[in-house]
Coordinates of C-alpha atoms in Angstrom, one line a residue:
X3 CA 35.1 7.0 -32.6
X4 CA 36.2 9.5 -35.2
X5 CA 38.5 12.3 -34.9
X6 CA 39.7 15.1 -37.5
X7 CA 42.9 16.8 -37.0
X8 CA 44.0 20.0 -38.3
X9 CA 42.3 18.9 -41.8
X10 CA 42.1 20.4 -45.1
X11 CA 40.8 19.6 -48.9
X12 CA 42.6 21.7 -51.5
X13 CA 41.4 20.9 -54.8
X14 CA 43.3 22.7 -57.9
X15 CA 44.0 26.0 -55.8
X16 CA 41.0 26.4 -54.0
X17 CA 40.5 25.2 -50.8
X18 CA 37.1 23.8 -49.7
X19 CA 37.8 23.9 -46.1
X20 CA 41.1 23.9 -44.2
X21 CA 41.9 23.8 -39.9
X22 CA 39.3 21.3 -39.2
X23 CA 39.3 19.8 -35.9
X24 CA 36.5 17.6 -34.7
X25 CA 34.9 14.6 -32.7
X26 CA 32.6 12.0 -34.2
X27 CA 31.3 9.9 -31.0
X28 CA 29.0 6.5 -30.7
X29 CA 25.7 7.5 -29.6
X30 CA 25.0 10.5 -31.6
X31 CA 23.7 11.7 -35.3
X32 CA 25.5 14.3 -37.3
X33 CA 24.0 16.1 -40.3
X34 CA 26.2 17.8 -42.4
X35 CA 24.6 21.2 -43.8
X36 CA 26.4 23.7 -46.7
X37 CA 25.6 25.0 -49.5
X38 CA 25.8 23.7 -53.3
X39 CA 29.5 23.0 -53.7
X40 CA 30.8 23.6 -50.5
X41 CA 32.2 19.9 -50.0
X42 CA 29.6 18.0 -47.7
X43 CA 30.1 14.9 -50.1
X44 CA 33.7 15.9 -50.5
X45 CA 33.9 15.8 -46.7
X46 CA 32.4 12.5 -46.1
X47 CA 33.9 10.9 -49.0
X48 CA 37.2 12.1 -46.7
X49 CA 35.9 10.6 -43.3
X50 CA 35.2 7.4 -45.2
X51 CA 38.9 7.2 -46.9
X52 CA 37.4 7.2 -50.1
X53 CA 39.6 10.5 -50.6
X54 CA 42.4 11.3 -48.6
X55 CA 42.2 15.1 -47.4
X56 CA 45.4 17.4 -48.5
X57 CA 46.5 17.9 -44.8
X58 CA 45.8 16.6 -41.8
X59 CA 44.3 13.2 -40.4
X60 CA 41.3 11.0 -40.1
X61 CA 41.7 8.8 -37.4
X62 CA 39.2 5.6 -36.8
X63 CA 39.4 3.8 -33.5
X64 CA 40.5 0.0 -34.2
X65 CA 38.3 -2.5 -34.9
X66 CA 35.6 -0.5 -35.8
X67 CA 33.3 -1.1 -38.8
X68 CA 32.2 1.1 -40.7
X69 CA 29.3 1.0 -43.4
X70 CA 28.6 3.3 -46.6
X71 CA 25.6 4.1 -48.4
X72 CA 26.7 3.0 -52.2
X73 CA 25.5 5.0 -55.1
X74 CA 26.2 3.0 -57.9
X75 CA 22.7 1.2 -58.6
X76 CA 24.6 -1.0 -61.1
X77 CA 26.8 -2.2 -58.8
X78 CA 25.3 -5.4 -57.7
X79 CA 23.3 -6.5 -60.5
X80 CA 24.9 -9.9 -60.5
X81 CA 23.3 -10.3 -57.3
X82 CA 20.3 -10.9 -54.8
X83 CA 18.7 -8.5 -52.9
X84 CA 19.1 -10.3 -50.1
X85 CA 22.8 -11.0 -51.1
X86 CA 23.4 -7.3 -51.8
X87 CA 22.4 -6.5 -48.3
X88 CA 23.7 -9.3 -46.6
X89 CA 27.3 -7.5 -48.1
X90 CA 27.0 -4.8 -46.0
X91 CA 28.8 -6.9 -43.4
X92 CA 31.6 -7.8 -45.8
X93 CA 33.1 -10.1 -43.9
X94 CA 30.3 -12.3 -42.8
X95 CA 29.1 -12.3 -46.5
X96 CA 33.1 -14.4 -47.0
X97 CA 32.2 -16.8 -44.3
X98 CA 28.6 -17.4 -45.5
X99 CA 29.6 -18.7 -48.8
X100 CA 32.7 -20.2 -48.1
X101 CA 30.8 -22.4 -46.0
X102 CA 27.8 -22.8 -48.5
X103 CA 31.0 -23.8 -51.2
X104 CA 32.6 -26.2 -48.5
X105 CA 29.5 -28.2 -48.1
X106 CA 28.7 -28.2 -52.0
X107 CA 32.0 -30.1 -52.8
X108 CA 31.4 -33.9 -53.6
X109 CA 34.4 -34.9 -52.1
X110 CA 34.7 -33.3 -48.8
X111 CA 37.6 -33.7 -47.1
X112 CA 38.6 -33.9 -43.2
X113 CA 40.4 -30.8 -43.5
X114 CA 37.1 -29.2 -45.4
X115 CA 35.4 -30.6 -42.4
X116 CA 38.1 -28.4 -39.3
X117 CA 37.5 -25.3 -42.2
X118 CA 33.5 -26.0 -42.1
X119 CA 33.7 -26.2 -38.0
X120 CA 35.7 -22.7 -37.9
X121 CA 33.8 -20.8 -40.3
X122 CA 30.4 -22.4 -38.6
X123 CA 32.0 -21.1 -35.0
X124 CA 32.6 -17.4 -36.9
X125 CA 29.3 -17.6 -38.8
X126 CA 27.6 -17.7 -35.5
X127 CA 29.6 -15.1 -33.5
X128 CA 28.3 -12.7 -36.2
X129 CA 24.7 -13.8 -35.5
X130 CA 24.9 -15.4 -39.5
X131 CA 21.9 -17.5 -38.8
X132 CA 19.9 -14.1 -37.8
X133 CA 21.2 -12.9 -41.4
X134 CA 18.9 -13.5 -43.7
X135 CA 15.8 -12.6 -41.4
X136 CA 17.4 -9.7 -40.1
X137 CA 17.9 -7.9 -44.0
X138 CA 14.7 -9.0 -44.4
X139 CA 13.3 -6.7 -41.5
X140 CA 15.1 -3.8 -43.0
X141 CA 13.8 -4.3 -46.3
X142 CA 10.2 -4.6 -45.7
X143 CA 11.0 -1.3 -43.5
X144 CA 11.9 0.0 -45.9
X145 CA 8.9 -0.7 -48.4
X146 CA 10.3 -3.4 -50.0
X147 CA 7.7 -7.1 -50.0
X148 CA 9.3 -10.5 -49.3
X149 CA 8.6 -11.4 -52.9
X150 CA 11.5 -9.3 -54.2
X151 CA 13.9 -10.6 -51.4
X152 CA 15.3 -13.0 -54.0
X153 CA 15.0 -11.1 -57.3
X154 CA 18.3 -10.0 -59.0
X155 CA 19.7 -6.8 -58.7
X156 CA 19.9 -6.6 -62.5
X157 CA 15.8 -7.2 -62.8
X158 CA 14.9 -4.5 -59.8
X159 CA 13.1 -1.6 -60.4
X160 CA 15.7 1.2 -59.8
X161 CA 13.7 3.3 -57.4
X162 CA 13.2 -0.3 -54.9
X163 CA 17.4 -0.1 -55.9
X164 CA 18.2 2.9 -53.7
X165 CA 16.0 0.6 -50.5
X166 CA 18.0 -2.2 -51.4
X167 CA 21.3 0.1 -51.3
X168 CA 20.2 2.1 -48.5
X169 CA 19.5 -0.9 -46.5
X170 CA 22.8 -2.7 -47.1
X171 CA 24.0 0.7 -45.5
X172 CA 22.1 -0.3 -42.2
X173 CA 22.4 -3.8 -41.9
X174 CA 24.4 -5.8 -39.8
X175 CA 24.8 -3.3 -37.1
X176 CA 27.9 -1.4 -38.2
X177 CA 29.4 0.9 -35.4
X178 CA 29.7 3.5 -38.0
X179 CA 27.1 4.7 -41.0
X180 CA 27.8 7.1 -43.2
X181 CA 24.7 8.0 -45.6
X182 CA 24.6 10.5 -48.6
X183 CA 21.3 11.6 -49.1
X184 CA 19.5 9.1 -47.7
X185 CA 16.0 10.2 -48.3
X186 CA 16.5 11.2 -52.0
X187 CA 13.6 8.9 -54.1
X188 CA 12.3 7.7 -50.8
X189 CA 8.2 7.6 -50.0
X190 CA 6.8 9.0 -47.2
X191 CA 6.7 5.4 -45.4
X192 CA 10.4 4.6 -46.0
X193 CA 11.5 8.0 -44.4
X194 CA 9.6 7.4 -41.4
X195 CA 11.1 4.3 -40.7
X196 CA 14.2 5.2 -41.6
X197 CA 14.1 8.2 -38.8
X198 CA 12.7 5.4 -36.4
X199 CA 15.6 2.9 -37.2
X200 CA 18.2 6.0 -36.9
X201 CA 16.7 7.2 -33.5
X202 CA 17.0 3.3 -32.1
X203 CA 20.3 3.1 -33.5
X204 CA 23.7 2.8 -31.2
X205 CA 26.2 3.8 -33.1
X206 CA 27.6 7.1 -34.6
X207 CA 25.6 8.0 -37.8
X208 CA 26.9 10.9 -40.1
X209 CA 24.2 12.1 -42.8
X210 CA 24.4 14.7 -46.0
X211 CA 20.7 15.9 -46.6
X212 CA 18.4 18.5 -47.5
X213 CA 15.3 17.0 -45.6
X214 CA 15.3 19.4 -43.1
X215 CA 12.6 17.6 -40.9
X216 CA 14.6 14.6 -41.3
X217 CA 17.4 16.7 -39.9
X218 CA 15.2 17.7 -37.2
X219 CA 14.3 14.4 -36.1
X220 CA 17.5 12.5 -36.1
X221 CA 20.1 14.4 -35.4
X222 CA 21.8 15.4 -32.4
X223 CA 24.5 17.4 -33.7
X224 CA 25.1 19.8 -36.7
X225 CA 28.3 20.1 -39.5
X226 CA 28.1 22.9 -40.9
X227 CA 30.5 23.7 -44.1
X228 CA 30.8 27.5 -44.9
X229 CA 33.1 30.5 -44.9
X230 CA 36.1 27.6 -46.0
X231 CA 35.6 25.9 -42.3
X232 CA 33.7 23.2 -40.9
X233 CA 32.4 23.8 -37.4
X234 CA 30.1 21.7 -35.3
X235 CA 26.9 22.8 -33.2
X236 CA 25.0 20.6 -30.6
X237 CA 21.3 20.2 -31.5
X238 CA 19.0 19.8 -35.0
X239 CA 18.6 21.7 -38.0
X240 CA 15.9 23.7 -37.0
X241 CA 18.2 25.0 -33.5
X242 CA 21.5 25.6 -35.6
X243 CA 19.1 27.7 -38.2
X244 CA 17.5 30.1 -35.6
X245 CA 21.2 30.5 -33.4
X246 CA 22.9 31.4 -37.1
X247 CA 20.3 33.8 -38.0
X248 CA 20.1 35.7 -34.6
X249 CA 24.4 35.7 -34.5
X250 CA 23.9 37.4 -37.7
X251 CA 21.3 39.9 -36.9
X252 CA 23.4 40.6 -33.7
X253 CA 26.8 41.5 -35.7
X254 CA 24.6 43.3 -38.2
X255 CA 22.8 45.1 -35.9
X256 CA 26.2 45.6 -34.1
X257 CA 27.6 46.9 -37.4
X258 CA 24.8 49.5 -38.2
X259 CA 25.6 51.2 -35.0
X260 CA 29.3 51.4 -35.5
X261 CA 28.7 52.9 -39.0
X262 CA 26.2 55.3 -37.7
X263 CA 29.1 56.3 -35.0
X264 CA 31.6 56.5 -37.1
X265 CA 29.8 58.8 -39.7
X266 CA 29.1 60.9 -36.9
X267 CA 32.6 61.3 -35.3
X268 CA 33.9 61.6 -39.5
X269 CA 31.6 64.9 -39.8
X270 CA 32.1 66.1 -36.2
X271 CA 36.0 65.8 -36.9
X272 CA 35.1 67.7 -40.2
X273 CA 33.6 70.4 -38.8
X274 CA 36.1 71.7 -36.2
X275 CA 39.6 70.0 -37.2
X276 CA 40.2 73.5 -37.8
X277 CA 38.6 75.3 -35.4
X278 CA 40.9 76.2 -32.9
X279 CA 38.0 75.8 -30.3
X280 CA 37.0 72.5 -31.1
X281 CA 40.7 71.4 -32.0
X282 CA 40.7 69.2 -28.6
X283 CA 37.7 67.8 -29.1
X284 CA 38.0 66.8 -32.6
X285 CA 41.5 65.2 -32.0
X286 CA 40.2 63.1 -28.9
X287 CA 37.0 61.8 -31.2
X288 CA 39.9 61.0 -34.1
X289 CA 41.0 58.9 -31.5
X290 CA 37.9 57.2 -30.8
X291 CA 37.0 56.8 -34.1
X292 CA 40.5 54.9 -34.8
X293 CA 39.0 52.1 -31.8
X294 CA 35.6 52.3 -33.8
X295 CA 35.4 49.1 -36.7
X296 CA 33.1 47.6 -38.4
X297 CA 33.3 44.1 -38.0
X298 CA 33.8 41.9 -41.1
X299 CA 31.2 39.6 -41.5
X300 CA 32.3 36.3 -43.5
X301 CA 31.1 35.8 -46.5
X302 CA 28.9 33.3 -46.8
X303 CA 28.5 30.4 -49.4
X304 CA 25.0 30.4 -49.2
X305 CA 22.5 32.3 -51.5
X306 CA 18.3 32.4 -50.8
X307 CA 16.7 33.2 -53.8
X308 CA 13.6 35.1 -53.4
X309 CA 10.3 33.0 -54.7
X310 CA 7.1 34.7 -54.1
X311 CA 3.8 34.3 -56.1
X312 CA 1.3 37.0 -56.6
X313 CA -1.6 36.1 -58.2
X314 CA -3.5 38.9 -60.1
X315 CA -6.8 38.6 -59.5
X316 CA -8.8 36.5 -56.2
X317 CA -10.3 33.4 -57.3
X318 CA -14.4 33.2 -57.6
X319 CA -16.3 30.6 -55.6
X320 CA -16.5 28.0 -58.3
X321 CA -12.7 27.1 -58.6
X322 CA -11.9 23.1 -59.7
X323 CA -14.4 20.1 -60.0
X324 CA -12.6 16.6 -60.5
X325 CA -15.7 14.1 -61.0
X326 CA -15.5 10.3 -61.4
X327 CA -11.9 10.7 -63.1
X328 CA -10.5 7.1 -64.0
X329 CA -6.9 6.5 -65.8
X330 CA -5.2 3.3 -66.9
X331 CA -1.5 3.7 -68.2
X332 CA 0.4 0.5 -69.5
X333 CA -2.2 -1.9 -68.3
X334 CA -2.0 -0.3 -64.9
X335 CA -5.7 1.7 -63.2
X336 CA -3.6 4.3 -61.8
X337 CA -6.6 6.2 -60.8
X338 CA -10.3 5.1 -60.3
X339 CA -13.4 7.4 -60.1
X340 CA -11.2 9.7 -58.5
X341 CA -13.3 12.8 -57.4
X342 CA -12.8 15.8 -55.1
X343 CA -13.6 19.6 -55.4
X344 CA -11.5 22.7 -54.4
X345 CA -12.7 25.1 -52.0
X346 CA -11.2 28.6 -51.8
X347 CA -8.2 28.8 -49.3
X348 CA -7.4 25.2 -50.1
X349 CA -4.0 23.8 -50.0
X350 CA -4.0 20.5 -51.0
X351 CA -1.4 18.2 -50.3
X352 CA -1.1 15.0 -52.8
X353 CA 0.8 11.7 -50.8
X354 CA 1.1 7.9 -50.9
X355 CA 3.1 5.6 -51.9
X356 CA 1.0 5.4 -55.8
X357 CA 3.2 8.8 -56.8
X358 CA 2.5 8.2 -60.7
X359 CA -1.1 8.4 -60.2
X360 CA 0.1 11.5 -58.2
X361 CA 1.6 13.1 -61.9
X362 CA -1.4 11.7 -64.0
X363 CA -4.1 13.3 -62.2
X364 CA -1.7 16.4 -62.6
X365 CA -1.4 15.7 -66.3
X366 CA -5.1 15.5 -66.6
X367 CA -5.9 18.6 -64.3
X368 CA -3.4 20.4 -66.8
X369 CA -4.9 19.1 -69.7
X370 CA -1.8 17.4 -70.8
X371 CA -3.6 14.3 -70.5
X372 CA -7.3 13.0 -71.2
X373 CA -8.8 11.0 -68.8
X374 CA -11.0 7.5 -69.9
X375 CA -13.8 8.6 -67.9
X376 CA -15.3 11.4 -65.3
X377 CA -14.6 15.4 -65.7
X378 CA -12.2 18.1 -64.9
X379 CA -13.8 21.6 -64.6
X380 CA -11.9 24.7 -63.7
X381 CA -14.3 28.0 -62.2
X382 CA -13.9 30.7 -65.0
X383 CA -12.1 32.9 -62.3
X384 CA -8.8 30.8 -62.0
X385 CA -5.4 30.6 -64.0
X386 CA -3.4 27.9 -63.1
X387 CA 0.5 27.8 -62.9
X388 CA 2.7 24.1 -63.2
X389 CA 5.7 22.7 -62.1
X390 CA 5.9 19.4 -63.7
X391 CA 7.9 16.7 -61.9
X392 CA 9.8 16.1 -65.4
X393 CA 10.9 19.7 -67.2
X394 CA 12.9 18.2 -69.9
X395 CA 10.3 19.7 -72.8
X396 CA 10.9 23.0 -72.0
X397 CA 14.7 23.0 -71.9
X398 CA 15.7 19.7 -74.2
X399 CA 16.6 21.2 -77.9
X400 CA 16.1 25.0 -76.4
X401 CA 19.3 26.5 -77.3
X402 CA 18.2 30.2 -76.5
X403 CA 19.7 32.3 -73.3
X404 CA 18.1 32.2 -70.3
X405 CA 17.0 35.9 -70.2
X406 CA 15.9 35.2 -73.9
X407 CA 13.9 32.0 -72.4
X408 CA 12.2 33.9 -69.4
X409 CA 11.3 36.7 -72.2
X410 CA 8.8 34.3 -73.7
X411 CA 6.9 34.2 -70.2
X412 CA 7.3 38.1 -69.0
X413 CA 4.5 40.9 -69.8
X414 CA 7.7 42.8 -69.4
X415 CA 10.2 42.2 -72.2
X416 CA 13.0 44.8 -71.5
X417 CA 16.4 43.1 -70.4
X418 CA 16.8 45.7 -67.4
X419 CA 13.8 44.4 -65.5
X420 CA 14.1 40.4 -66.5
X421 CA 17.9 40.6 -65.4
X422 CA 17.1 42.0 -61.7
X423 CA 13.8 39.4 -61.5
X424 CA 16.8 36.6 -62.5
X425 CA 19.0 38.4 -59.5
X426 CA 16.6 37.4 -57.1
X427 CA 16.4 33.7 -58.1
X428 CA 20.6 33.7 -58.3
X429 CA 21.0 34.0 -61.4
X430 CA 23.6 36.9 -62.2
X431 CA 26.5 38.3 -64.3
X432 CA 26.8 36.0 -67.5
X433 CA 24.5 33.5 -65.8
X434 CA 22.2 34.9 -67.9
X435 CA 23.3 34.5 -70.9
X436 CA 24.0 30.7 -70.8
X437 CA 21.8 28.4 -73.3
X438 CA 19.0 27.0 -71.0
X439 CA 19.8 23.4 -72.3
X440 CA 22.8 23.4 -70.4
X441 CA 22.0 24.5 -67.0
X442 CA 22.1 22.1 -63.7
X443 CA 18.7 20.4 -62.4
X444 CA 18.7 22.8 -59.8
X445 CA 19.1 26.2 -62.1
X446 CA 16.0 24.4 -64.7
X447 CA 13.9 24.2 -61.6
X448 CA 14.6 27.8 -60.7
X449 CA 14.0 28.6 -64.3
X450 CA 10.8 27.1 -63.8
X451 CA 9.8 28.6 -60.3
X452 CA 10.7 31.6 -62.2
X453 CA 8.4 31.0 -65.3
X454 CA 5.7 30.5 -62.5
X455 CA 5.9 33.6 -60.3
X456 CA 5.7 35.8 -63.6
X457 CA 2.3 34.0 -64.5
X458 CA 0.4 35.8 -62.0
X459 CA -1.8 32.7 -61.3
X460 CA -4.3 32.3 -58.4
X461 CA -3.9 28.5 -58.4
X462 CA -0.5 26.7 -58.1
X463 CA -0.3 23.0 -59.0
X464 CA 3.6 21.5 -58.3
X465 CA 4.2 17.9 -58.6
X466 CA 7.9 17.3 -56.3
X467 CA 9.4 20.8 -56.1
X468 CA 12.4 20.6 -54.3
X469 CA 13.5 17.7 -56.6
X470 CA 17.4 19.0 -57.7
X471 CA 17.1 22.2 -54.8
X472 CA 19.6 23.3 -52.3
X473 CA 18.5 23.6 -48.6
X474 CA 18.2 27.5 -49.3
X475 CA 16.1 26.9 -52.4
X476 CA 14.1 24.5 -50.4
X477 CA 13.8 27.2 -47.6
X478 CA 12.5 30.0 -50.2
X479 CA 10.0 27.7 -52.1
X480 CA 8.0 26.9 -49.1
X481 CA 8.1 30.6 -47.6
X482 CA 6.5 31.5 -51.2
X483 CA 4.0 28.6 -50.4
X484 CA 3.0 29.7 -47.3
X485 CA 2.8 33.1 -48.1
X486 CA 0.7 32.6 -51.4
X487 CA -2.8 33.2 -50.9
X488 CA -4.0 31.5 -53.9
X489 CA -5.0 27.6 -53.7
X490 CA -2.5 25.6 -53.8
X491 CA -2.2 21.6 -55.7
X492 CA 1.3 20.1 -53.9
X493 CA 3.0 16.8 -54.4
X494 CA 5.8 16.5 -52.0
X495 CA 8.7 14.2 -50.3
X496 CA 9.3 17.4 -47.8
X497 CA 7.4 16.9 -44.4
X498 CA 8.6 20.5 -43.2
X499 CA 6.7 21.6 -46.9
X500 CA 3.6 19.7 -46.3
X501 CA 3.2 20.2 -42.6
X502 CA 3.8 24.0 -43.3
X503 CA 1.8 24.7 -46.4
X504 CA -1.3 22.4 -46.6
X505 CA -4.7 22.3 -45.1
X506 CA -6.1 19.1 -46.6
X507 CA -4.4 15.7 -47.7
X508 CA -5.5 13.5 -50.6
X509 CA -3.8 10.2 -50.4
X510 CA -3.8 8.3 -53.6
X511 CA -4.1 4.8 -52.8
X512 CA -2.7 1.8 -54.8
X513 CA -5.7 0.2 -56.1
X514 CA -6.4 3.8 -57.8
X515 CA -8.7 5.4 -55.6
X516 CA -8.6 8.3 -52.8
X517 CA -8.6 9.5 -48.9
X518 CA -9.6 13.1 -48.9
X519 CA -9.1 14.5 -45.1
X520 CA -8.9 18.1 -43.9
X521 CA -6.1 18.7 -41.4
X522 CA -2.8 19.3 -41.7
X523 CA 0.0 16.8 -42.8
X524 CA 0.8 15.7 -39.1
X525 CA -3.0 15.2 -37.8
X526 CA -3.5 13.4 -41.2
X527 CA 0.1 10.7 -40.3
X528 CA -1.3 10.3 -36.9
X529 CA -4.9 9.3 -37.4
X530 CA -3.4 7.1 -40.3
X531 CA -1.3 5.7 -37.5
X532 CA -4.9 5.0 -35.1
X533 CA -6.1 3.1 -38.1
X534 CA -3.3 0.7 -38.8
X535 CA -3.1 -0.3 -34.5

């Protein structure tokens, strides 16, 4: 369907990737995987035409269609929804209203009447007449009601936007679909049925993401961009991740032996090179220590940072106690005589579609926000450490370093130690003396995992985490998680996170209230599942 020849992207003297050779066939899912910066969007952007590539080809087989997730939201704001979705299929969007036009015109002709019959033959080759009810199955997949199906673009709240732009991607069966993040401001829901529409699907699909159980799920194959090349693996995420640490424990393993023989030949040789005795010996282990090297591992583009939390003292049996807690914002109940208690070892996951009433009870259990009825009481044993879904207070107007900005948060003030706790979360060299206000989303939300581990809390309350992270980020955060044995307050798109780290859901429901249910994130889907058959 797709095949790359002897490809490479050059972009002002430094090459992203160069000697590409690959297959793209119908059938199959490919996730492309790499670190910050090491082209996936570059590389798609490529296989789309969208860029042409500095050598090499792209070739498409003829007559093949091909669809794009868009990430302009502004785009269409002229439009319907319906009509912004219908556009995936370009083409069949033409006929449609060139049709509509034709029998609009008050004085239609004969000749209007042969056009009408063609486009009417062409309209339903296409399956037109299945148009508007097909979009309208992918939208309501995708979380969005029939109500909206005719609103303009222009009047839509932005996060139904991405749906609207991620199902114009997917409708129309295109033999080709090319998505860029696909998950990224989706619920729980939508993800779910986006995996189930990707597994049905026939065609080839080629996906950027960080979701790594979304990668798990759907894809067949992996793309993986490092070292400057792009090399394909058969099977998920989770298979490419174990093969590529075990071929790197093998050629370090491999490595330590060869040093530890080479050192040994080196001070044999030194020994007796001038002993006459020995003279045979040492010249013949020269020899063999000329066959001996180590082998250069490539360097890799990818960095883990190390997040870990230690909390300094165990919580006490009394730990929080959320009673009756109601909150209207805007008009809005967002949360109604809401109450649930923590129990030591609990990790509590926070899900459902009402994610603002997700942030408000987080406000409120933070005491950044009052409730209008009901109590929050924290046991006198716990200290309680926060990662806000929005961190634009503590980095908007700060002009300060970074080492200067972590100072404010460290018993440990001296620059030695607060430059090698930064080392571990990637920041290095002069990183840390940039102004804090002008770092990425992804460095802010290290900052803040930073500002968190040096707390020492015993309770750890993080409202969308991996918001702005890297896969590698993503990886570290929910080792830390699992790891931590504190309680835990987690507000999450990742299923790997939630499966992995929590004990007990909380669902927040729309009309304000709660399900509380012990289980894991899994058991808790599935006998969500048994209630709605």
């Amino acid at each position: 369907m797709i095949t790359v020849n002897n490809l490479s992207v050059q972009f002002g003297g430094s090459v992203l990737f160069k000697q590409v050779d690959l297959q793209f066939t119908a059938g199959n899912c490919y996730g492309i995987i790499g670190a910050n910066g090491a082209g996936k969007s570059t590389f798609l952007k490529v296989l789309s035409g969208e860029l042409d590539s500095t050598t090499g080809s792209v070739s498409i087989q003829p007559g093949v269609r091909m669809s794009i997730l868009q990430q302009d939201q502004f785009q269409y704001d002229a439009y319907t929804v319906m009509d912004t979705v219908i556009m995936g299929n370009q083409h069949l969007y033409d006929v449609m209203k060139e049709k509509d036009a034709l029998y609009e015109k008050p004085d239609f002709s004969e000749e209007d009447g042969l056009r009408a019959a063609e486009l009417e033959a062409e309209f339903a080759e296409m399956d037109g007449w299945e148009a508007e009810s097909d979009a309208s199955r992918i939208l309501q997949g995708l979380g969005i009601p029939v109500e909206n199906h005719y609103d303009l673009m222009g009047d839509t709240d932005p996060r139904m936007k991405v749906k609207v732009l991620l199902a114009r991607a997917l409708f129309g069966k295109p033999d080709i679909v090319m998505l860029d993040e696909p998950t990224n401001n989706l619920d729980i829901e939508a993800i779910n049925w986006l995996e189930d529409f990707l597994l049905d699907y026939e065609g080839t699909v080629i996906v950027v993401s960080h979701d790594r159980h979304f990668l798990n799920t759907v894809c067949t194959h992996i793309v993986d961009i490092d070292y400057g090349k792009i090399k394909m693996y058969v099977g998920n995420y989770d298979f490419w991740y174990e093969s590529s640490q075990l071929i790197q424990s093998l050629i370090k393993n491999k490595n330590k032996r060869n040093a530890e023989k080479i050192e040994e030949l080196q001070t044999f040789i030194a020994r007796f090179a001038a002993n006459k005795a020995k003279s045979k010996q040492a010249t013949s282990r020269r020899k063999l220590l000329d066959k001996l090297t180590i082998e250069e591992m490539p360097a890799s583009s990818r960095r883990y940072p190390f997040v870990g939390f230690t909390p300094e003292r165990e919580v006490g049996k009394d730990i929080l106690f959320v009673t009756d807690v109601s909150k209207t914002v805007d008009g809005v109940k967002l949360l109604d005589k809401v109450t649930f208690n923590l129990k030591k070892g609990d990790k509590i996951a926070f899900v459902g579609e009402n994610e603002l009433a997700q942030t408000v009870m987080f406000k409120i259990l933070m005491g950044e926000m009052e409730p209008d009825e009901g109590s929050v009481k924290w046991g006198q044993t716990t200290s309680q450490s926060y990662l806000p879904k929005d961190n634009t207070e503590y980095f908007e107007g700060h002009t300060e370093s970074l080492v200067d900005w972590i100072r404010e948060f460290s018993a440990k003030k001296d620059d030695v130690y607060l430059r090698g706790f930064l080392g571990r979360m990637l920041f290095s060299g002069e990183d840390v003396f940039k102004p804090v206000n002008v770092l990425s989303g992804g460095e802010k939300v290290r900052c803040m995992l930073s500002r968190m581990m040096l707390s020492g809390a015993n309770v750890v309350l993080m409202d969308q985490p991996t918001n702005h992270l890297d896969m590698e980020s993503i990886q570290a955060v929910n080792k830390g998680l699992i790891a931590f044995p504190g309680n835990i307050l987690l507000a999450s798109h990742d299923h790997e996170m939630l499966q992995s780290v929590a004990n007990r859901i909380i669902e927040f429901q729309p009309d304000g209230t709660i399900l509380d249910r012990v289980g894991t994130y899994d058991e808790y889907l599935e006998w969500k599942l048994g209630r709605s058959l």
